[in-house]
Short mmCIF file of C-alpha atoms and ligand atoms in Angstrom, two decimals:
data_model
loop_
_atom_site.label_atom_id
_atom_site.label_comp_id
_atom_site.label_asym_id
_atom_site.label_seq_id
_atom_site.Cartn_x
_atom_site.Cartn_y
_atom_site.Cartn_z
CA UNK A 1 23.53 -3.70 -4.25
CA UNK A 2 22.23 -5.23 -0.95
CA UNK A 3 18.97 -2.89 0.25
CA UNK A 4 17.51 -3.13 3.46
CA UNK A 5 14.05 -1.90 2.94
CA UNK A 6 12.65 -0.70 6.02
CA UNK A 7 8.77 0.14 6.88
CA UNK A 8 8.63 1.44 10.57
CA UNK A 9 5.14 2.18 12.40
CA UNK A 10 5.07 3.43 15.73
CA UNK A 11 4.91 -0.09 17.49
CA UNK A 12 6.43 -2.84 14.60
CA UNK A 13 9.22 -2.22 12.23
CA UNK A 14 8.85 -4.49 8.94
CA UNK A 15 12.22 -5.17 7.00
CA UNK A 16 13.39 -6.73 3.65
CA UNK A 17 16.92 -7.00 2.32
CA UNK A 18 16.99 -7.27 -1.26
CA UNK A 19 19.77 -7.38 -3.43
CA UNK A 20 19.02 -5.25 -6.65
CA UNK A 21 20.73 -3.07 -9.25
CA UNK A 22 20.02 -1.52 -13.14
CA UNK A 23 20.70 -4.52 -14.55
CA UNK A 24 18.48 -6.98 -12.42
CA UNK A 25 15.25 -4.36 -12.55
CA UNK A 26 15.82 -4.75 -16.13
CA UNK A 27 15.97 -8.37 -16.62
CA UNK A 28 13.30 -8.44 -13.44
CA UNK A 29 16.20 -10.75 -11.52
CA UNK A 30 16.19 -8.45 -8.10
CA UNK A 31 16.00 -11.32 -5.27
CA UNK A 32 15.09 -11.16 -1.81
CA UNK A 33 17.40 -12.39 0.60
CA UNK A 34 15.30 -12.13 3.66
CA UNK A 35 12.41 -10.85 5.21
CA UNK A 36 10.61 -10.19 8.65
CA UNK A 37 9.02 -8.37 11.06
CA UNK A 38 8.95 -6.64 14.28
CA UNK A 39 6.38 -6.29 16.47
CA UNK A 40 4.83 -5.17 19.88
CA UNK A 41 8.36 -3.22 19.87
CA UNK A 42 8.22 -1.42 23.89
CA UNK A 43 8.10 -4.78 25.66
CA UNK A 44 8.89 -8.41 24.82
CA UNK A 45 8.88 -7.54 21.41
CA UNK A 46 7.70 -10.52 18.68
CA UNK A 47 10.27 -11.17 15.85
CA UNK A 48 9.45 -13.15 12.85
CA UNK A 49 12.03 -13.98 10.28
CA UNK A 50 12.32 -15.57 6.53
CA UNK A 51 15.35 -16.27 4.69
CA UNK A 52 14.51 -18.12 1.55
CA UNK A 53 11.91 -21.30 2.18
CA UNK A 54 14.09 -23.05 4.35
CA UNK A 55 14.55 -20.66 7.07
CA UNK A 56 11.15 -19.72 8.72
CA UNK A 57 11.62 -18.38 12.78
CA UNK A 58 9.22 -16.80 15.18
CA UNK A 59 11.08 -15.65 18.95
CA UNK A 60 10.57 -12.97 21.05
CA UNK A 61 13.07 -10.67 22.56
CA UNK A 62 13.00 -7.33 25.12
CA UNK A 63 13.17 -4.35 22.76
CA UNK A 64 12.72 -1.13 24.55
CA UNK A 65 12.12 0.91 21.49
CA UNK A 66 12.72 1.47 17.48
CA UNK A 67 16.14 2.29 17.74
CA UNK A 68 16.93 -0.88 19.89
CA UNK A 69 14.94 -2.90 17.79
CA UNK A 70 16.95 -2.04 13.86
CA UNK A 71 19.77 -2.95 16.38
CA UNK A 72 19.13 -5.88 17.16
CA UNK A 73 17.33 -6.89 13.76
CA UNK A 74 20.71 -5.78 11.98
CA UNK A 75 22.46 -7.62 13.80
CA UNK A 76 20.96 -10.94 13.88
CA UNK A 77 20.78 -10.42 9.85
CA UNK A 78 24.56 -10.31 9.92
CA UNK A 79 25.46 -13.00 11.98
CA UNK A 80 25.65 -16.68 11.52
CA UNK A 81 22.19 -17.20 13.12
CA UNK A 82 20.12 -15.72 10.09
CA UNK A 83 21.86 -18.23 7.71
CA UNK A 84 21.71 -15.13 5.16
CA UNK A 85 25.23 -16.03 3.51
CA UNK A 86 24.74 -12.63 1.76
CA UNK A 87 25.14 -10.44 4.10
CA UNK A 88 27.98 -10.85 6.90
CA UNK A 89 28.55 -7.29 8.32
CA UNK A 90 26.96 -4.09 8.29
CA UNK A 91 29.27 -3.33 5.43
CA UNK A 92 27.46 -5.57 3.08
CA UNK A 93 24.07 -3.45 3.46
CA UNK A 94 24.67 -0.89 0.95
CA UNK A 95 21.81 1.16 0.96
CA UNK A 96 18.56 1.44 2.98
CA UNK A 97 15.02 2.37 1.65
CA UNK A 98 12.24 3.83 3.78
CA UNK A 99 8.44 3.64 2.84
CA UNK A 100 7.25 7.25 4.50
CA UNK A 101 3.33 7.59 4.29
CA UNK A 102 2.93 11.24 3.82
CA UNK A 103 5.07 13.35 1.28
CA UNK A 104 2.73 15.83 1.50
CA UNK A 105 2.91 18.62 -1.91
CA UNK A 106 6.83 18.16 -1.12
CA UNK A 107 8.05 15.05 -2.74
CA UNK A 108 6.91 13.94 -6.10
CA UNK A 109 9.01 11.10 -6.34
CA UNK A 110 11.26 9.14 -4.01
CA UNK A 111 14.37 11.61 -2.64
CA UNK A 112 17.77 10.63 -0.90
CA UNK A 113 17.47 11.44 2.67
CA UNK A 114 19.58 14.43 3.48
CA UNK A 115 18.65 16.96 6.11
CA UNK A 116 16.35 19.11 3.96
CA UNK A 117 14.45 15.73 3.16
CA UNK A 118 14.11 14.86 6.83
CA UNK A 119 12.81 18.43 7.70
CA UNK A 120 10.58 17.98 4.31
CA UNK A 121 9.13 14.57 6.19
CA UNK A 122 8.65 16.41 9.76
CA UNK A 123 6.97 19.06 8.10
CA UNK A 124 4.21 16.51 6.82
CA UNK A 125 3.62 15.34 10.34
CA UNK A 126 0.54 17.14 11.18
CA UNK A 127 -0.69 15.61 7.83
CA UNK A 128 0.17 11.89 8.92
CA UNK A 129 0.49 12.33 12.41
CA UNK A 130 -0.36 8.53 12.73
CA UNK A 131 2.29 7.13 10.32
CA UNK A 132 5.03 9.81 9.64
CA UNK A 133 6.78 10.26 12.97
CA UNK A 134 7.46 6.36 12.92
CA UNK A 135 8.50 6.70 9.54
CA UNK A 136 10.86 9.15 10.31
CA UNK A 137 12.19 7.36 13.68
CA UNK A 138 13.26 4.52 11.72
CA UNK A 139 14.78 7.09 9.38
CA UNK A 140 16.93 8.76 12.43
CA UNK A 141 18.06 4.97 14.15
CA UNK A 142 18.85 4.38 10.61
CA UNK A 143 20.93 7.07 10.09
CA UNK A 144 22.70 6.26 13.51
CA UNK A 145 23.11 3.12 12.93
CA UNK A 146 24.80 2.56 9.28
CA UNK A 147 26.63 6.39 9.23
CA UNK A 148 25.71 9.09 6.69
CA UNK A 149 28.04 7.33 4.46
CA UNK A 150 25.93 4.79 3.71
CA UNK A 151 22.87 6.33 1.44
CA UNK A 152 19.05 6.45 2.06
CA UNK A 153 16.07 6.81 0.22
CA UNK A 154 12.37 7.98 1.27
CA UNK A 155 9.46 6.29 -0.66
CA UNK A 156 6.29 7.95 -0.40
CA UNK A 157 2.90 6.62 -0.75
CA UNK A 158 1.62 9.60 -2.02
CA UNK A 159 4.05 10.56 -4.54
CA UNK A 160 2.49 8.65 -7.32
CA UNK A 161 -0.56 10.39 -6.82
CA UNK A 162 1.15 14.22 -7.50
CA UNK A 163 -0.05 14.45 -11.10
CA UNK A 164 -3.85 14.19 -10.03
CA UNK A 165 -5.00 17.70 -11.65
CA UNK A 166 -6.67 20.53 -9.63
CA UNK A 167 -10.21 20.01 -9.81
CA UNK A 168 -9.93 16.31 -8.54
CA UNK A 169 -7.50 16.59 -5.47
CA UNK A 170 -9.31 20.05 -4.44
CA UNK A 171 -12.19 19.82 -1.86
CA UNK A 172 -15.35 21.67 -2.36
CA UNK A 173 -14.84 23.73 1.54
CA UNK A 174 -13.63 27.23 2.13
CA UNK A 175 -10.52 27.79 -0.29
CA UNK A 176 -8.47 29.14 2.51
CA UNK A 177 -8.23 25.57 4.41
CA UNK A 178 -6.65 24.51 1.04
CA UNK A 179 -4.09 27.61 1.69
CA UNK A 180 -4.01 27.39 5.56
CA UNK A 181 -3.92 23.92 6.30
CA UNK A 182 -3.03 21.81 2.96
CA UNK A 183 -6.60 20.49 2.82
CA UNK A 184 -6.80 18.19 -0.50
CA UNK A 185 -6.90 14.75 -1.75
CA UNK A 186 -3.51 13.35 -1.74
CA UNK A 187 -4.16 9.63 -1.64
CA UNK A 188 -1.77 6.45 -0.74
CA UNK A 189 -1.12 2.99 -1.95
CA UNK A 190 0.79 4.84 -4.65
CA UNK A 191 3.96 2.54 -4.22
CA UNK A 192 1.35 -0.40 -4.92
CA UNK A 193 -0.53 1.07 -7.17
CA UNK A 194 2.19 2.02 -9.35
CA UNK A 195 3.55 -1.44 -8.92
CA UNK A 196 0.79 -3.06 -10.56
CA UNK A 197 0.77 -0.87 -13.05
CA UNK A 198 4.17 -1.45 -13.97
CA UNK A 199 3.60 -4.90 -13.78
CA UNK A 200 0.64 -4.84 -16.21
CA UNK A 201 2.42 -3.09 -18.92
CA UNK A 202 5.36 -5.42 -18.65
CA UNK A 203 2.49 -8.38 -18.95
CA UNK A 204 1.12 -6.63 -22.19
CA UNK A 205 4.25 -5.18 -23.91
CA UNK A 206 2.70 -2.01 -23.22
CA UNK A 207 4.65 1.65 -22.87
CA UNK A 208 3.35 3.43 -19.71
CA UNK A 209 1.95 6.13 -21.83
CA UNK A 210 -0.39 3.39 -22.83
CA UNK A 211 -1.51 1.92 -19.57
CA UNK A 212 -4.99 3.27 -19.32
CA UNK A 213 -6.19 1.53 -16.56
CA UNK A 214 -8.54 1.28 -13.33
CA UNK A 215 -6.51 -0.23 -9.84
CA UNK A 216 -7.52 -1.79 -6.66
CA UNK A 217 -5.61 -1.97 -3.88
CA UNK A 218 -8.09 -4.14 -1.33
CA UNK A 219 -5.91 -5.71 1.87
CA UNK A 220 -6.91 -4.33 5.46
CA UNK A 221 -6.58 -0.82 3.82
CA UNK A 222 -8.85 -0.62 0.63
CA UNK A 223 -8.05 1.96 -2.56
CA UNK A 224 -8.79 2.39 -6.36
CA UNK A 225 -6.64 4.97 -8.55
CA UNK A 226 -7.62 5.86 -11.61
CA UNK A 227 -4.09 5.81 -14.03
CA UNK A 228 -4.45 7.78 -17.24
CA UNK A 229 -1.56 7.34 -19.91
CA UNK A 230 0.71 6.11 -16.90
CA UNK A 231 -0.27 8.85 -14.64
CA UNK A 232 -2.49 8.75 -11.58
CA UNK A 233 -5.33 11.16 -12.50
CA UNK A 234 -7.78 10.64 -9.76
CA UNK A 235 -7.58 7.61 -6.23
CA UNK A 236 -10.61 6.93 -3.69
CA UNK A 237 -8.46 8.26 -0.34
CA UNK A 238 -8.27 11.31 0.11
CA UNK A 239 -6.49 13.73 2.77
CA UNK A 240 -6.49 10.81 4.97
CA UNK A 241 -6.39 7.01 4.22
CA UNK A 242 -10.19 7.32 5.40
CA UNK A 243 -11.69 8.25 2.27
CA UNK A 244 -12.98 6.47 -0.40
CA UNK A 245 -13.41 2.13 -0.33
CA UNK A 246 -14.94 0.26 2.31
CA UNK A 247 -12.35 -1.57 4.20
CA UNK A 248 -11.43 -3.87 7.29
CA UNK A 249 -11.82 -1.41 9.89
CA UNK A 250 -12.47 1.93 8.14
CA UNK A 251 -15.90 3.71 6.87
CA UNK A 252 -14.51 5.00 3.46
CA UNK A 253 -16.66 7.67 2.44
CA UNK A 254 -19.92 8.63 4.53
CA UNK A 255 -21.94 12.15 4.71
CA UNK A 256 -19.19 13.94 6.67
CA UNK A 257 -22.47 15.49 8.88
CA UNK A 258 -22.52 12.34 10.83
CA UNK A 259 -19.82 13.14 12.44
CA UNK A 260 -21.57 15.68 14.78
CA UNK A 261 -23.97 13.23 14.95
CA UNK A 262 -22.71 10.38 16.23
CA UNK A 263 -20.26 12.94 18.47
CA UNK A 264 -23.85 14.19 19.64
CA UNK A 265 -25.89 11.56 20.05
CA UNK A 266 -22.86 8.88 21.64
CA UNK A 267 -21.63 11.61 23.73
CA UNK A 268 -17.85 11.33 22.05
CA UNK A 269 -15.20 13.75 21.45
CA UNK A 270 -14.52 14.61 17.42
CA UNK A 271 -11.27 12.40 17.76
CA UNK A 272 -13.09 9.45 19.57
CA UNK A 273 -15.49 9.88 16.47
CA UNK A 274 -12.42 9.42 14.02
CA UNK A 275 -11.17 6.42 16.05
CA UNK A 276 -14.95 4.49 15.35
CA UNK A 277 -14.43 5.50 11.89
CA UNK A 278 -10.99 4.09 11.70
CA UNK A 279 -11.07 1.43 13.71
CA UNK A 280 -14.16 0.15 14.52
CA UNK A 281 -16.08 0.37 11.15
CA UNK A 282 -16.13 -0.92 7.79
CA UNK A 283 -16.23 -4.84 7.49
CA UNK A 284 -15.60 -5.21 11.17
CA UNK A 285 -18.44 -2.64 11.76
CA UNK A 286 -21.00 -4.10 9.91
CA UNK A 287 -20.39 -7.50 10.62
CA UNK A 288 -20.03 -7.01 13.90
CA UNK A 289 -17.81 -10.25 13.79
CA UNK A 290 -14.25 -9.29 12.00
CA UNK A 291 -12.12 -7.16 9.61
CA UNK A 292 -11.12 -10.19 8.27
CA UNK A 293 -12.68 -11.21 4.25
CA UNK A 294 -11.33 -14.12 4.54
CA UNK A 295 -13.24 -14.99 7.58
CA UNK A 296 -16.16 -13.26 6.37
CA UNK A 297 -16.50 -15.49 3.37
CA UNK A 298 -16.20 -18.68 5.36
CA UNK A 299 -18.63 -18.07 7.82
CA UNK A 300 -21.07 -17.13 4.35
CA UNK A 301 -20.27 -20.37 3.11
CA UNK A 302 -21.55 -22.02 6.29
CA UNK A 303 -24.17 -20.50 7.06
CA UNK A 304 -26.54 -17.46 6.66
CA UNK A 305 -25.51 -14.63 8.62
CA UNK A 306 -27.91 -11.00 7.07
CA UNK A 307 -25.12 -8.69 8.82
CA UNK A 308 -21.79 -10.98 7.13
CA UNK A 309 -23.21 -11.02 3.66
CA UNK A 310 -24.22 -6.89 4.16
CA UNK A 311 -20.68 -6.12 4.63
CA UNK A 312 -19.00 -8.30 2.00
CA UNK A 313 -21.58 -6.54 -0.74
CA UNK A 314 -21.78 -2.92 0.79
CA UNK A 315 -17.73 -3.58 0.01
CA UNK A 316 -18.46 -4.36 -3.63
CA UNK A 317 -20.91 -2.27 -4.37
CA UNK A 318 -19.06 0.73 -3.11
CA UNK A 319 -15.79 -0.81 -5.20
CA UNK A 320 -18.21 -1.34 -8.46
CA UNK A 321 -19.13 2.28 -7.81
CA UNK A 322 -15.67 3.48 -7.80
CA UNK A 323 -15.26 1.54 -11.34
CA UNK A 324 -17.93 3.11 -13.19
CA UNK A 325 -17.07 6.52 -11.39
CA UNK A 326 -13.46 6.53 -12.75
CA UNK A 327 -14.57 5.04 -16.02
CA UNK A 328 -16.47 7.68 -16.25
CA UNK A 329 -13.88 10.67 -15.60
CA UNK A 330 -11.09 8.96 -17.47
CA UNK A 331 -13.13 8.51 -20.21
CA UNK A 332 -12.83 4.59 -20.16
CA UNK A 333 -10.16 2.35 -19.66
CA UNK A 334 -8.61 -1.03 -21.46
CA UNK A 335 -8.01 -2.78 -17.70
CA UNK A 336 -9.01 -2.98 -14.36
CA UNK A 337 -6.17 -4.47 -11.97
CA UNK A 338 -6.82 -6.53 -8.41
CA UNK A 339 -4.35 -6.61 -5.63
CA UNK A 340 -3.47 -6.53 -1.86
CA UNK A 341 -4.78 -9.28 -0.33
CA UNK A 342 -8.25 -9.77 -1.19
CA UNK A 343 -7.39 -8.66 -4.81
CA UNK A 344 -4.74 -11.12 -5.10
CA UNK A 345 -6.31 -13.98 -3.28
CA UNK A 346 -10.47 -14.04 -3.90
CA UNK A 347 -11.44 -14.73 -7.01
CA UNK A 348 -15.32 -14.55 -5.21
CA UNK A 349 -14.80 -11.01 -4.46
CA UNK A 350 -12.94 -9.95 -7.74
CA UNK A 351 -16.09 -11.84 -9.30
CA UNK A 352 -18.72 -9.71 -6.83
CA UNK A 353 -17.21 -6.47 -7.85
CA UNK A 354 -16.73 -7.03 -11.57
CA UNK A 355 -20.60 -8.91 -12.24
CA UNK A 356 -22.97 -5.83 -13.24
CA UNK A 357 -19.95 -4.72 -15.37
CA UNK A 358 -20.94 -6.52 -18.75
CA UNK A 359 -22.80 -3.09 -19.94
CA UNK A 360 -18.92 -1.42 -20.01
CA UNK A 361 -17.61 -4.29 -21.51
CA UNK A 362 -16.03 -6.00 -18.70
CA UNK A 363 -16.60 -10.20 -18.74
CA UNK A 364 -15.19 -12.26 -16.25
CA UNK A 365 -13.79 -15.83 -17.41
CA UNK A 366 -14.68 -18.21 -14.24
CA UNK A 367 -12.08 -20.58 -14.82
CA UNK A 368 -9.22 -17.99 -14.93
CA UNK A 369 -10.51 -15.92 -11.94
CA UNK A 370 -10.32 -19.31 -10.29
CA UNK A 371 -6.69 -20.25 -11.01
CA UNK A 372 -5.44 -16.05 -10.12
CA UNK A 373 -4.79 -17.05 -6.70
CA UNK A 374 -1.42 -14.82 -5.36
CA UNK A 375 0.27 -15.05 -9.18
CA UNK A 376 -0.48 -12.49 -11.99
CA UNK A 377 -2.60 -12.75 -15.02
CA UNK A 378 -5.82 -12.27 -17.19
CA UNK A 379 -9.06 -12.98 -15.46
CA UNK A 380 -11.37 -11.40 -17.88
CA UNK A 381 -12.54 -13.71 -20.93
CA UNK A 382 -10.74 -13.19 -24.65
CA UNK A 383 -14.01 -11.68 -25.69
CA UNK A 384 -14.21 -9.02 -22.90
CA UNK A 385 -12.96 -5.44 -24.05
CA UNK A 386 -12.51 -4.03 -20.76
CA UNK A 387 -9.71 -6.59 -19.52
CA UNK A 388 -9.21 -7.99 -15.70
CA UNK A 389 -6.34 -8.71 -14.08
CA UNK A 390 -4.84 -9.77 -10.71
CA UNK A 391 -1.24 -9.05 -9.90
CA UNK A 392 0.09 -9.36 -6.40
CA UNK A 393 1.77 -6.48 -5.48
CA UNK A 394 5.38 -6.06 -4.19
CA UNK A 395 5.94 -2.47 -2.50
CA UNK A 396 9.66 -3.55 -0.90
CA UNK A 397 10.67 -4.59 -4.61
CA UNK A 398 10.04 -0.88 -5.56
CA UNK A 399 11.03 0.68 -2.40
CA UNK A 400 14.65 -1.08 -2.95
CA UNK A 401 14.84 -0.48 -7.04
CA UNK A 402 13.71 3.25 -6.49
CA UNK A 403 16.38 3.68 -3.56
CA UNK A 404 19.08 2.06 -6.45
CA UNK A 405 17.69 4.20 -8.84
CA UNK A 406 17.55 7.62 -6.77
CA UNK A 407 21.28 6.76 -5.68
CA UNK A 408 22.33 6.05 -8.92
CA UNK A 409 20.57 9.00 -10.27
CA UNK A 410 18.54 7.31 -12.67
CA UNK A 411 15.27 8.50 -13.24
CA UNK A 412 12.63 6.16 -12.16
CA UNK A 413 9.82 5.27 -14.98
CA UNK A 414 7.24 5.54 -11.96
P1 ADP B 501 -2.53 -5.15 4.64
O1 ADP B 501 -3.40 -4.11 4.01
O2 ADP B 501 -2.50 -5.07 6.13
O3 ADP B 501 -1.18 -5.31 3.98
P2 ADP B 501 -3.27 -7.55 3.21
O4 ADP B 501 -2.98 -6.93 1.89
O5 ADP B 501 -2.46 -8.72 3.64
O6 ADP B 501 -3.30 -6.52 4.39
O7 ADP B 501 -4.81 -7.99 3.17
C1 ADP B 501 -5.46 -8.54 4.27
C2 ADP B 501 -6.88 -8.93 3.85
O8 ADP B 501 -6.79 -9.90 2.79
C3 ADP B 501 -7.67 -9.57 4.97
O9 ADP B 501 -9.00 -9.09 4.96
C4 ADP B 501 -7.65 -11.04 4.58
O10 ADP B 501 -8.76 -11.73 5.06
C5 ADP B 501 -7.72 -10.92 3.08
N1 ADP B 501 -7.39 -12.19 2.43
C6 ADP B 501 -6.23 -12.85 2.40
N2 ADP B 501 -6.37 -14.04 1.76
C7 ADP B 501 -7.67 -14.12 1.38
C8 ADP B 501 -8.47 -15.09 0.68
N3 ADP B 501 -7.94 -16.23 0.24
N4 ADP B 501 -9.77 -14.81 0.47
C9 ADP B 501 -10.31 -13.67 0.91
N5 ADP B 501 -9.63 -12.73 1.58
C10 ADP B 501 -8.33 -12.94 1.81
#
């Protein structure tokens, strides 16, 4: 089966077509036929495209809006130009699979898109109201596009988060806003976090109900879940992807009374507060210089900068603190896990967050930590009992096996 794997933001839409079924997820044999993206989508729109190493294109083209832009994507997939040999009509995309941010209390696991779903997904707007109406624009131009005949399935980053008990998703504020408004810790990354963990058990021979571990999602957007017995029991974002980690642009967690504050003494309205605190924060805010790690580390290496080495360890300490935290609620765990792309690709940062660790067990073996550069395996010594690992992630692989899986109506082993 031929998936097109869709993530659409407001401005870009990013696409995948993979061609998966039971029998490939199985034997791990699911490959990707191409990939791309869309960007500045409203003007002279930016497309880049990838089919296999050979075919690598950047061009630009006047897309008015989302609709017009899965258009034109679709078709250029289809035709001759892509050099996808795959896929040579519409006909030959057999399903489509949608990463939506917010599933709110709704959707456990992924769902086939039928109307109820797509009110389900509007009805989580005013808890997204950043990511989901995107979401579910490329959800409607979808549905336009191929026909209701051809199926589609909504992946939520927060449905791997739904079995995080009571008295860690509950805030400690007026119990009505919980009733009234939804208030809570629902967390995202899930698709990625549940990846990894997937991909860790597979790497150990494990069964999930024995995948006790600790992961970290750190790319621009930074999270750690805490996965108990398979489950996630507890993750450092919260209502809002604000919460929690340090990360490129975004505080993570602060003393929420300095939001008055800053609204007071800056002169800014609450939502130009939220902006700073989303955009103009985090690494980029304490640096001064860039969201950017990799940047940040290469200007360290150069030279001594007090502000560029502040951020890179207020990032690890709060990350080490988020370790012994959930080691601490989960009553220990065999493995931490690194991904996104610091995880995956800086075995100096992995290193940061993991030295102080030796008192819960957890040794880092130099050499390997050096070698785990974007490929999976153990980074921890053979002495070490609390094991490291880094595993790239691969959210479109699990969008387009859980769309397979939902349409074939086998259950997913999250
Ligand atoms: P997103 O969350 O937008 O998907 P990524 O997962 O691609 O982002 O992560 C982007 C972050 O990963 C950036 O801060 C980038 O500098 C960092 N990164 C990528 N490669 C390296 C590297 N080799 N060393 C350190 N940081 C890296």
């Amino acid at each position: 089966m031929n998936v097109l794997v869709l993530n659409a933001g407001s401005s870009s839409l990013k696409f995948q077509v993979i061609a998966t079924d039971l029998e490939r997820i199985r034997q791990h044999q699911d490959q990707r036929l191409c990939k791309g993206e869309v960007e500045r989508v409203g003007g002279e729109a930016i497309v880049s495209f990838q089919a296999g190493e050979a075919v690598q294109r950047k061009f630009t083209a006047p897309l008015r809006d989302l609709p017009a832009a899965l258009d034109f994507l679709v078709r250029y997939v289809v035709s001759d130009k892509s050099e996808v040999r795959e896929i040579k009509s519409t006909a030959d995309i057999h399903a489509v699979g949608h990463r939506v941010v917010h599933g709110g209390e709704l959707f456990s696991e992924s769902a086939l898109i039928d109307d109820e779903v797509l009110r389900g997904i509007e009805d989580c707007i005013d808890l997204a109201p950043l990511h989901n109406p995107g979401n579910l624009q490329g959800i409607v131009a979808a549905r336009q596009l191929f026909g209701k005949d051809t199926p589609q399935v909504a992946v939520f980053d927060t449905s791997f988060h739904h079995t995080i008990p009571e008295p860690a998703y509950t805030y400690a504020i007026p119990y009505h806003l919980y009733r009234r408004h939804r208030m809570r810790r629902y967390g995202f990354h899930g698709t990625s976090h549940r990846y990894v963990a997937y991909r860790y058990r597979a790497l150990r021979g494990l069964t999930r109900e024995q995948t006790n571990i600790i992961t970290f999602h750190l790319g621009n957007g930074c999270s750690a879940t805490a996965i108990k017995e398979g489950n996630s029991v507890d993750t450092s974002m919260g209502m809002t992807p604000l919460e929690g980690l340090v990360m490129g642009t975004r505080s993570g967690d602060l003393d929420p009374a300095i939001v008055n504050l800053i609204a007071t003494k800056e002169g800014l309205s609450a939502s130009e507060v939220e902006t700073l605190l989303n955009k103009h924060s985090g690494l980029l805010g304490i640096s001064g210089l860039t969201n950017d790690m990799r940047e940040l580390l290469a200007e360290l290496r150069e030279h001594e900068d007090r502000r560029v080495r502040l951020a890179v360890e207020v990032f690890c300490y709060r990350a080490r603190k988020y370790m012994g935290a959930f080691l601490a609620t989960m009553g220990g765990a065999d493995a931490v896990v690194f991904t996104g792309g610091i995880g995956e690709n800086s075995p100096e940062i992995r290193n940061r967050i993991c030295d102080g660790m030796q008192w819960a067990g957890l040794e880092i073996d130099a050499s390997r930590n050096e070698q785990m550069i974007g490929r999976e395996g153990l980074i921890s010594t053979d002495a070490s009992k609390l094991l490291a690992y880094a595993i790239p992630t691969d959210e479109e692989l699990l969008i387009a096996r859980d769309t397979v899986r939902v349409i074939l109506g086998e259950p997913h082993p999250s």
